[in-house]
XYZ file of C-alpha atoms in Angstrom:
303
model
C -15.700 3.933 -12.173
C -13.783 7.106 -12.973
C -11.092 6.072 -10.455
C -10.571 2.783 -12.291
C -10.309 4.585 -15.638
C -7.799 7.016 -14.118
C -5.789 4.072 -12.750
C -5.304 2.463 -16.152
C -4.860 5.831 -17.884
C -2.006 6.838 -15.568
C -0.266 3.484 -15.985
C -0.575 3.879 -19.762
C 0.741 7.463 -19.697
C 3.773 6.394 -17.686
C 4.428 3.553 -20.117
C 4.139 5.898 -23.122
C 6.525 8.414 -21.553
C 9.219 5.748 -21.510
C 8.228 4.086 -24.781
C 8.546 7.257 -26.840
C 11.408 8.681 -24.741
C 9.417 11.849 -24.007
C 11.197 12.333 -20.686
C 14.579 11.465 -19.215
C 15.596 8.318 -17.349
C 15.498 10.342 -14.104
C 11.727 10.852 -14.457
C 10.651 8.068 -12.051
C 13.180 9.263 -9.447
C 11.726 12.775 -9.529
C 8.143 11.467 -9.442
C 8.918 9.149 -6.526
C 10.490 11.995 -4.555
C 7.448 14.159 -5.192
C 5.118 11.434 -3.885
C 7.207 10.772 -0.760
C 8.143 14.332 0.194
C 5.086 16.320 -0.898
C 1.951 14.386 -1.877
C 1.897 11.753 0.900
C 2.471 14.291 3.704
C -0.292 16.504 2.286
C -2.659 13.529 2.197
C -1.932 12.800 5.858
C -2.487 16.418 6.867
C -5.790 16.568 5.021
C -7.394 13.298 6.172
C -5.900 12.309 9.537
C -7.322 15.178 11.656
C -10.837 14.070 10.626
C -10.510 10.575 12.130
C -12.399 9.908 15.346
C -10.065 8.066 17.726
C -12.056 5.289 19.438
C -11.954 1.525 20.191
C -13.970 0.972 16.981
C -10.750 1.631 15.076
C -9.119 -1.559 16.359
C -10.343 -4.166 13.862
C -10.220 -2.097 10.644
C -6.839 -0.577 11.568
C -5.385 -3.999 12.412
C -5.982 -5.283 8.857
C -2.888 -3.582 7.455
C -0.705 -4.430 10.448
C -1.657 -8.120 10.417
C -1.156 -8.342 6.654
C 2.275 -6.719 6.723
C 3.568 -8.745 9.662
C 2.279 -11.910 7.965
C 4.181 -11.054 4.762
C 7.297 -10.110 6.741
C 7.370 -13.455 8.575
C 6.400 -15.484 5.501
C 9.054 -14.097 3.155
C 11.768 -13.897 5.810
C 11.365 -17.598 6.631
C 10.869 -18.715 3.015
C 13.711 -16.519 1.777
C 16.161 -17.923 4.302
C 15.122 -21.471 3.466
C 15.545 -20.899 -0.298
C 18.623 -18.701 0.109
C 17.049 -15.624 -1.502
C 18.950 -12.340 -1.475
C 18.134 -9.707 1.121
C 16.833 -7.177 -1.421
C 14.565 -9.771 -3.048
C 12.996 -10.593 0.328
C 12.546 -6.890 1.073
C 10.901 -6.210 -2.284
C 8.396 -9.044 -1.772
C 7.550 -7.941 1.781
C 6.880 -4.350 0.694
C 4.841 -5.221 -2.388
C 2.925 -8.188 -0.963
C 2.470 -6.938 2.583
C 0.824 -3.615 1.724
C -2.558 -3.307 -0.005
C -3.886 -0.672 -2.394
C -6.583 0.117 0.142
C -7.427 3.562 -1.223
C -7.051 3.860 -4.984
C -8.352 0.367 -5.767
C -10.355 0.062 -2.570
C -12.396 3.275 -2.847
C -14.210 2.565 -6.146
C -14.794 -1.103 -5.279
C -15.996 -0.524 -1.713
C -18.097 2.477 -2.754
C -19.860 0.404 -5.429
C -20.452 -2.607 -3.167
C -21.112 -1.065 0.272
C -21.814 2.651 -0.202
C -21.095 5.375 2.373
C -21.056 2.995 5.361
C -18.369 0.910 3.693
C -16.239 3.984 2.993
C -16.214 4.874 6.707
C -14.527 1.548 7.451
C -12.215 1.950 4.439
C -10.814 5.233 5.773
C -9.899 3.510 9.053
C -8.194 0.650 7.198
C -6.339 3.061 4.939
C -4.998 5.923 7.069
C -4.225 4.710 10.623
C -3.709 1.281 9.030
C -1.964 1.114 5.651
C -0.510 4.625 5.716
C 1.070 4.238 9.153
C 2.374 0.732 8.396
C 4.067 2.111 5.269
C 5.550 5.006 7.259
C 6.927 2.815 10.050
C 7.316 -0.915 9.378
C 7.615 -0.293 5.635
C 10.573 2.045 6.080
C 12.116 -0.365 8.588
C 11.944 -3.231 6.081
C 13.270 -1.061 3.243
C 16.203 0.084 5.377
C 17.055 -3.386 6.690
C 16.922 -5.029 3.265
C 18.670 -2.331 1.240
C 22.313 -2.715 0.253
C 24.497 -2.514 3.314
C 21.686 -3.207 5.760
C 21.218 -1.118 8.886
C 21.516 -1.140 12.653
C 18.865 -0.092 15.162
C 19.995 3.547 15.163
C 19.933 3.764 11.357
C 16.451 2.207 11.221
C 15.084 4.673 13.762
C 16.727 7.549 11.920
C 15.199 6.426 8.603
C 11.696 6.229 10.117
C 11.893 9.644 11.780
C 13.362 11.218 8.641
C 10.496 9.852 6.526
C 8.259 12.916 5.919
C 4.907 11.055 5.910
C 5.681 9.624 9.362
C 6.461 13.045 10.821
C 3.267 14.432 9.329
C 1.352 11.422 10.679
C 2.417 12.424 14.193
C 1.043 15.913 13.574
C -2.204 14.631 12.044
C -2.784 12.020 14.755
C -2.180 14.605 17.487
C -4.740 16.873 15.836
C -7.255 13.994 15.669
C -6.607 13.108 19.312
C -7.376 16.632 20.502
C -10.073 17.392 17.932
C -8.076 20.122 16.211
C -8.740 21.006 12.573
C -7.219 23.242 9.944
C -9.271 26.244 8.774
C -11.208 25.536 5.583
C -8.950 27.849 3.578
C -5.900 25.744 4.562
C -7.705 22.470 3.850
C -8.692 23.831 0.456
C -5.033 24.471 -0.341
C -3.852 21.066 0.924
C -6.426 18.860 -0.804
C -5.291 19.379 -4.444
C -1.785 18.277 -3.463
C -3.141 15.301 -1.504
C -5.158 14.223 -4.554
C -1.983 13.894 -6.650
C -0.654 10.869 -4.709
C -2.306 8.140 -6.763
C -1.977 9.582 -10.307
C 1.686 10.606 -9.918
C 2.606 7.302 -8.249
C 0.796 5.362 -10.992
C 2.555 7.285 -13.751
C 5.877 6.473 -12.070
C 4.966 2.777 -11.842
C 3.777 2.796 -15.459
C 7.073 4.374 -16.548
C 9.016 1.565 -14.877
C 6.595 -1.223 -15.783
C 8.363 -3.680 -18.063
C 6.406 -6.904 -18.390
C 9.051 -9.274 -19.681
C 7.666 -12.667 -20.669
C 11.132 -14.184 -20.374
C 11.759 -12.559 -16.998
C 13.047 -14.694 -14.153
C 10.737 -12.831 -11.813
C 7.505 -14.699 -12.656
C 8.095 -17.264 -9.945
C 8.456 -14.544 -7.308
C 5.518 -12.570 -8.683
C 3.308 -15.657 -8.448
C 4.318 -16.332 -4.848
C 3.969 -12.653 -3.899
C 0.487 -12.344 -5.385
C -0.614 -15.632 -3.832
C 0.338 -14.209 -0.433
C -1.229 -10.789 -1.124
C -4.467 -11.842 -2.817
C -5.180 -15.200 -1.148
C -3.303 -15.870 2.101
C -3.566 -12.421 3.713
C -7.338 -11.978 3.142
C -7.831 -15.604 4.194
C -6.005 -14.844 7.444
C -8.125 -11.724 8.113
C -11.325 -13.617 7.243
C -10.492 -16.581 9.494
C -9.220 -14.607 12.501
C -11.961 -11.977 12.466
C -14.829 -14.407 11.803
C -13.893 -17.466 13.828
C -11.769 -15.986 16.627
C -13.393 -12.570 17.203
C -16.851 -13.416 15.819
C -16.990 -10.343 13.570
C -19.771 -9.820 11.018
C -21.575 -7.127 9.056
C -20.277 -4.428 6.730
C -17.154 -3.460 8.774
C -16.061 -7.113 8.747
C -16.720 -7.552 5.027
C -14.960 -4.305 4.108
C -11.957 -5.335 6.214
C -11.651 -8.599 4.274
C -12.153 -6.878 0.915
C -9.524 -4.264 1.767
C -7.105 -7.044 2.754
C -7.715 -8.539 -0.706
C -6.788 -5.422 -2.701
C -3.769 -5.560 -5.000
C -0.288 -4.356 -3.980
C 0.081 -0.768 -2.757
C 1.525 1.596 -5.353
C 3.475 3.652 -2.829
C 4.849 0.457 -1.272
C 6.514 -0.295 -4.600
C 7.710 3.331 -4.797
C 9.504 2.865 -1.462
C 10.973 -0.461 -2.607
C 12.217 1.099 -5.838
C 13.622 4.146 -4.005
C 15.675 1.841 -1.773
C 16.928 -0.219 -4.731
C 14.915 -3.336 -3.875
C 14.505 -5.103 -7.230
C 12.876 -2.180 -9.148
C 11.720 -4.331 -12.101
C 10.089 -6.883 -9.823
C 8.519 -4.172 -7.648
C 6.908 -2.420 -10.624
C 5.797 -5.643 -12.348
C 4.118 -7.111 -9.282
C 2.111 -3.912 -8.741
C 0.910 -3.642 -12.350
C 0.013 -7.326 -12.630
C -1.321 -7.485 -9.075
C -3.765 -4.613 -9.523
C -5.247 -6.251 -12.620
C -5.420 -9.687 -10.974
C -6.963 -8.322 -7.780
C -10.206 -7.371 -9.528
C -10.774 -11.066 -10.238
C -9.778 -12.321 -6.786
C -11.762 -9.568 -5.014
C -14.867 -10.721 -6.882
C -14.178 -14.197 -5.501
C -13.814 -12.904 -1.947
C -17.040 -10.913 -2.275
C -18.844 -14.103 -3.356
C -17.393 -15.962 -0.342
C -18.488 -13.204 2.039
C -22.024 -13.237 0.688
C -22.215 -17.003 1.149
C -21.786 -16.297 4.854
């Protein structure tokens, strides 16, 4: 419950910073850079070495990859058919294809499934969502930014993205069973814990819910994909094709149903992909997801 309170509090604080002009217009840029270059890498270094690499990772990890590829194909095809701009398509892929599997997922999954559910959540979140953001997410952002990019530029952008480089370190440590000394972990964790609050304050600062905005159509489509179609795809494929069941299956579906990822919108905004749309869809999507996740939980319990 405290995580949910913190979520809304940080959004409100960001909004108030802009409303009362307490900080400069460069505030979200600085906050975004902090998240990308410091907080996210620290989170990877703290959590990744603790993951046990095994075949059991396959289904939970695949949730984020399936969801992102689905969004990428969906909005690329729809955007071309409707003649949408490249940066609009990129913004929708990044905000609808990535789920808030940790900050929204942790309190919900903890309340519904307890410690066993959190074990599956970690697999969905780190080798899943985090790595998708660091690889495919950066590829999409680079391709759809102004000017586009060739293969060399895309590869360069991925390998220059600090969280991806740190992922390679963390995954190598997990693979060989290496761990940081407790004194180092104790120093890293406070920085890792700042990811969500700082990112939320940045989103809150840029959140402008304009009733007359022309973005409502795109927001509606994006949230329909994120909150309905992607979890429906995970549910159908895992249940009817791979015959999955039990808590890992249910947590995978619930994680697929979480609202848009905060840091996904940060990347979109950093690359100039419709900043107003990217911040609005996250704020509205997080609120809406609590309703739709309740619906998915009811469906799962029906069997």
